[in-house]
CSV table of C-alpha atoms and ligand atoms in Angstrom, one decimal:
chain,number,residue,atom,x,y,z
A,1,LEU,CA,0.0,0.0,0.0
A,2,PRO,CA,1.2,3.6,-0.5
A,3,THR,CA,2.8,5.0,2.6
A,4,TRP,CA,0.3,7.9,2.7
A,5,LEU,CA,-2.4,5.4,3.4
A,6,GLN,CA,-1.1,4.9,7.0
A,7,VAL,CA,-3.4,7.8,7.9
A,8,ALA,CA,-4.7,8.7,11.3
A,9,ALA,CA,-8.2,8.8,9.8
A,10,LEU,CA,-8.2,5.0,9.8
A,11,ASP,CA,-8.1,4.9,13.6
A,12,GLN,CA,-11.4,6.7,13.9
A,13,VAL,CA,-14.9,5.4,14.1
A,14,TYR,CA,-17.4,6.3,11.3
A,15,VAL,CA,-21.0,6.1,12.4
A,16,THR,CA,-23.0,6.9,9.3
A,17,LEU,CA,-22.9,5.4,5.7
A,18,GLU,CA,-22.1,8.9,4.4
A,19,GLU,CA,-19.1,9.3,6.8
A,20,ARG,CA,-17.8,6.0,5.7
A,21,MET,CA,-18.3,6.7,2.0
A,22,ARG,CA,-16.7,10.2,2.4
A,23,LEU,CA,-13.6,8.5,3.7
A,24,ALA,CA,-13.5,6.0,0.8
A,25,ILE,CA,-14.0,8.8,-1.8
A,26,GLU,CA,-11.2,10.9,-0.1
A,27,LEU,CA,-8.8,7.9,-0.3
A,28,SER,CA,-9.8,7.4,-4.0
A,29,ARG,CA,-8.9,11.1,-4.7
A,30,MET,CA,-5.7,11.0,-2.6
A,31,ASN,CA,-4.6,7.9,-4.5
A,32,PHE,CA,-4.5,9.4,-7.9
A,33,GLU,CA,-3.5,12.8,-6.8
A,34,SER,CA,-0.5,11.2,-5.0
A,35,GLY,CA,0.4,9.3,-8.2
A,36,THR,CA,0.0,6.0,-6.5
A,37,GLY,CA,-2.7,4.5,-8.6
A,38,GLY,CA,-6.2,4.8,-10.1
A,39,PRO,CA,-9.1,6.7,-8.5
A,40,PHE,CA,-10.7,3.8,-6.6
A,41,ALA,CA,-10.7,2.9,-2.9
A,42,GLY,CA,-12.4,0.4,-0.7
A,43,ILE,CA,-12.7,0.1,3.1
A,44,VAL,CA,-13.8,-2.8,5.2
A,45,PHE,CA,-15.7,-1.6,8.3
A,46,GLU,CA,-17.2,-3.5,11.2
A,47,ARG,CA,-20.8,-2.8,10.0
A,48,ASP,CA,-22.3,-2.2,13.4
A,49,THR,CA,-19.5,-0.2,15.1
A,50,GLY,CA,-18.0,1.8,12.2
A,51,ARG,CA,-14.5,0.8,13.1
A,52,VAL,CA,-12.1,0.5,10.1
A,53,VAL,CA,-10.8,-3.1,9.7
A,54,ALA,CA,-8.7,-2.3,6.6
A,55,ALA,CA,-8.5,0.1,3.7
A,56,GLY,CA,-7.3,-0.5,0.1
A,57,VAL,CA,-6.7,1.6,-2.9
A,58,ASN,CA,-6.1,0.7,-6.6
A,59,VAL,CA,-2.4,-0.1,-7.1
A,60,VAL,CA,-2.7,-1.8,-10.5
A,61,VAL,CA,0.0,0.2,-12.3
A,62,PRO,CA,2.6,0.7,-9.5
A,63,GLU,CA,2.4,-3.0,-8.5
A,64,SER,CA,2.2,-4.3,-12.1
A,65,CYS,CA,-0.8,-6.3,-11.1
A,66,SER,CA,-4.2,-6.3,-12.9
A,67,LEU,CA,-5.9,-7.8,-9.8
A,68,ALA,CA,-4.9,-4.9,-7.5
A,69,HIS,CA,-8.2,-3.1,-7.4
A,70,GLY,CA,-9.2,-1.1,-4.3
A,71,GLU,CA,-11.9,-3.5,-3.2
A,72,VAL,CA,-9.6,-6.6,-3.5
A,73,MET,CA,-6.8,-4.9,-1.6
A,74,ALA,CA,-9.2,-3.9,1.2
A,75,LEU,CA,-10.6,-7.4,1.4
A,76,MET,CA,-7.1,-9.0,1.4
A,77,PHE,CA,-5.9,-6.7,4.2
A,78,ALA,CA,-9.1,-7.2,6.2
A,79,GLN,CA,-8.8,-11.0,6.0
A,80,ASP,CA,-5.1,-10.7,7.0
A,81,ALA,CA,-6.1,-8.4,9.9
A,82,VAL,CA,-8.7,-10.8,11.4
A,83,GLY,CA,-6.6,-13.9,10.5
A,84,SER,CA,-9.3,-15.6,8.5
A,85,PHE,CA,-10.1,-16.0,4.8
A,86,ASP,CA,-13.8,-15.7,5.8
A,87,LEU,CA,-15.0,-12.3,7.0
A,88,ALA,CA,-18.2,-14.1,8.1
A,89,ALA,CA,-16.3,-16.5,10.3
A,90,GLN,CA,-17.7,-17.4,13.7
A,91,GLY,CA,-16.7,-14.9,16.3
A,92,LEU,CA,-16.3,-12.0,13.9
A,93,PRO,CA,-18.7,-9.0,13.8
A,94,PRO,CA,-20.6,-8.5,10.6
A,95,MET,CA,-18.3,-6.9,8.0
A,96,GLN,CA,-19.2,-4.2,5.4
A,97,LEU,CA,-17.3,-3.1,2.3
A,98,VAL,CA,-17.6,0.5,1.4
A,99,THR,CA,-16.3,1.2,-2.1
A,100,SER,CA,-16.0,4.5,-4.0
A,101,ALA,CA,-17.3,2.8,-7.2
A,102,GLN,CA,-19.2,-0.3,-8.1
A,103,PRO,CA,-17.2,-3.5,-8.1
A,104,CYS,CA,-16.1,-4.7,-11.5
A,105,VAL,CA,-16.6,-8.3,-12.6
A,106,GLN,CA,-13.4,-9.4,-10.7
A,107,CYS,CA,-14.3,-7.5,-7.5
A,108,PHE,CA,-17.9,-8.8,-7.7
A,109,GLY,CA,-16.5,-12.3,-7.5
A,110,ALA,CA,-14.1,-11.3,-4.7
A,111,VAL,CA,-17.0,-9.8,-2.7
A,112,HIS,CA,-19.0,-13.0,-3.3
A,113,TRP,CA,-16.4,-15.2,-1.6
A,114,SER,CA,-15.2,-12.8,1.1
A,115,GLY,CA,-17.8,-13.1,3.8
A,116,ILE,CA,-18.8,-9.5,3.5
A,117,VAL,CA,-22.5,-9.1,4.5
A,118,GLU,CA,-23.0,-5.5,3.3
A,119,LEU,CA,-21.7,-3.8,0.2
A,120,VAL,CA,-22.0,0.0,0.0
A,121,ILE,CA,-21.3,1.7,-3.4
A,122,GLY,CA,-20.7,5.3,-4.4
A,123,ALA,CA,-20.5,5.7,-8.2
A,124,ARG,CA,-22.3,3.2,-10.4
A,125,GLY,CA,-20.5,1.0,-12.9
A,126,GLU,CA,-22.1,2.8,-15.8
A,127,ASP,CA,-20.7,6.1,-14.4
A,128,VAL,CA,-17.2,4.6,-14.2
A,129,GLU,CA,-17.4,3.5,-17.8
A,130,ARG,CA,-19.0,6.7,-19.1
A,131,ILE,CA,-16.7,9.1,-17.2
A,132,THR,CA,-13.4,7.3,-17.3
A,133,GLY,CA,-13.6,4.7,-20.0
A,134,PHE,CA,-12.5,1.9,-17.6
A,135,ASP,CA,-14.1,-1.4,-18.6
A,136,GLU,CA,-16.0,-3.0,-15.8
A,137,GLY,CA,-16.2,-6.4,-17.5
A,138,PRO,CA,-19.2,-8.8,-18.0
A,139,LEU,CA,-21.0,-8.5,-14.7
A,140,PRO,CA,-24.1,-10.7,-14.6
A,141,PRO,CA,-27.2,-8.5,-15.1
A,142,ASP,CA,-28.7,-9.8,-11.8
A,143,TRP,CA,-25.5,-9.3,-9.8
A,144,VAL,CA,-27.3,-7.5,-7.0
A,145,GLU,CA,-29.8,-10.3,-6.6
A,146,GLN,CA,-26.9,-12.8,-6.8
A,147,LEU,CA,-25.3,-11.1,-3.8
A,148,GLU,CA,-28.4,-10.6,-1.8
A,149,ASN,CA,-29.6,-14.2,-2.3
A,150,ARG,CA,-26.5,-16.4,-2.5
A,151,GLN,CA,-27.5,-19.5,-0.7
A,152,PRO,CA,-25.9,-21.4,1.1
A,153,LEU,CA,-23.8,-18.3,1.8
A,154,PRO,CA,-25.2,-15.6,4.0
A,155,PRO,CA,-26.9,-12.8,2.1
A,156,CYS,CA,-24.8,-9.7,1.2
A,157,ARG,CA,-27.0,-6.6,1.2
A,158,VAL,CA,-26.2,-4.1,-1.5
A,159,ILE,CA,-26.7,-0.3,-1.0
A,160,ARG,CA,-26.0,1.9,-4.0
A,161,ASP,CA,-25.7,5.6,-4.8
A,162,VAL,CA,-24.3,6.8,-1.5
A,163,LEU,CA,-22.6,10.2,-2.2
A,164,ALA,CA,-22.6,9.1,-5.9
A,165,ASP,CA,-22.1,12.7,-7.1
A,166,GLU,CA,-19.0,13.2,-5.0
A,167,ALA,CA,-17.7,9.8,-6.2
A,168,CYS,CA,-18.3,10.8,-9.8
A,169,GLU,CA,-16.5,14.1,-9.3
A,170,VAL,CA,-13.3,12.2,-8.4
A,171,LEU,CA,-13.6,10.1,-11.5
A,172,GLN,CA,-14.1,13.2,-13.6
A,173,SER,CA,-11.0,14.8,-12.0
A,174,TYR,CA,-9.0,11.7,-12.9
A,175,LYS,CA,-10.2,11.8,-16.5
A,176,ASP,CA,-9.5,15.5,-16.8
A,177,SER,CA,-6.0,15.0,-15.4
A,178,GLY,CA,-5.1,12.9,-18.4
A,179,ALA,CA,-4.0,9.9,-16.3
A,180,PRO,CA,-3.9,6.5,-17.9
A,181,ILE,CA,-7.0,4.3,-18.6
A,182,TYR,CA,-5.3,0.9,-18.5
A,183,ASN,CA,-7.8,-1.5,-19.8
A,184,PRO,CA,-6.3,-4.9,-20.8
A,185,GLY,CA,-5.2,-4.9,-24.4
A,186,SER,CA,-5.6,-1.2,-24.8
A,187,ASP,CA,-2.0,-0.9,-26.0
A,188,ALA,CA,-2.8,-3.4,-28.7
A,189,ILE,CA,-6.1,-1.6,-29.6
A,190,ALA,CA,-4.4,1.8,-29.6
B,1,LIG,ZN1,-12.4,-4.3,-9.6
């Protein structure tokens, strides 16, 4: 993770969804303004207390890793922090992922397997594609229902459009900055 992400803000408690999303959006902006990756961030919270378990930002380019999206990084660090591959493991409080933008097809799969019981989204996938040109991949059209009714796994509730305008503003700033849109094969297409 970028060194700037060891921020004091991660030691605080965030009560409302808006407070949690505002932090995710702020990290997404800091990430690209710091030159440490794309404009995306995810944070795993204890759903009921608002304590930060782990935060992640997109580090695809600096880490030379197509998997290193903000949501995946947050889930990975959260699972490491609690010492379990399953964030719904017995003894753990319910875990929530707050992400500045809707998960792509990879991150949808990662959320599905993570044990997260609530997914909170800022910008929608169509906004990401429209504003930035990043390709979100072939998400199933019923992806929300798939998460909310994924027997035998516990349901993962999906909450969308939290501070969506603020999340979209960061995406627009990224696009306006001329920073790279690194879809796979884009070199070959260009
Ligand atoms: Zn992703």
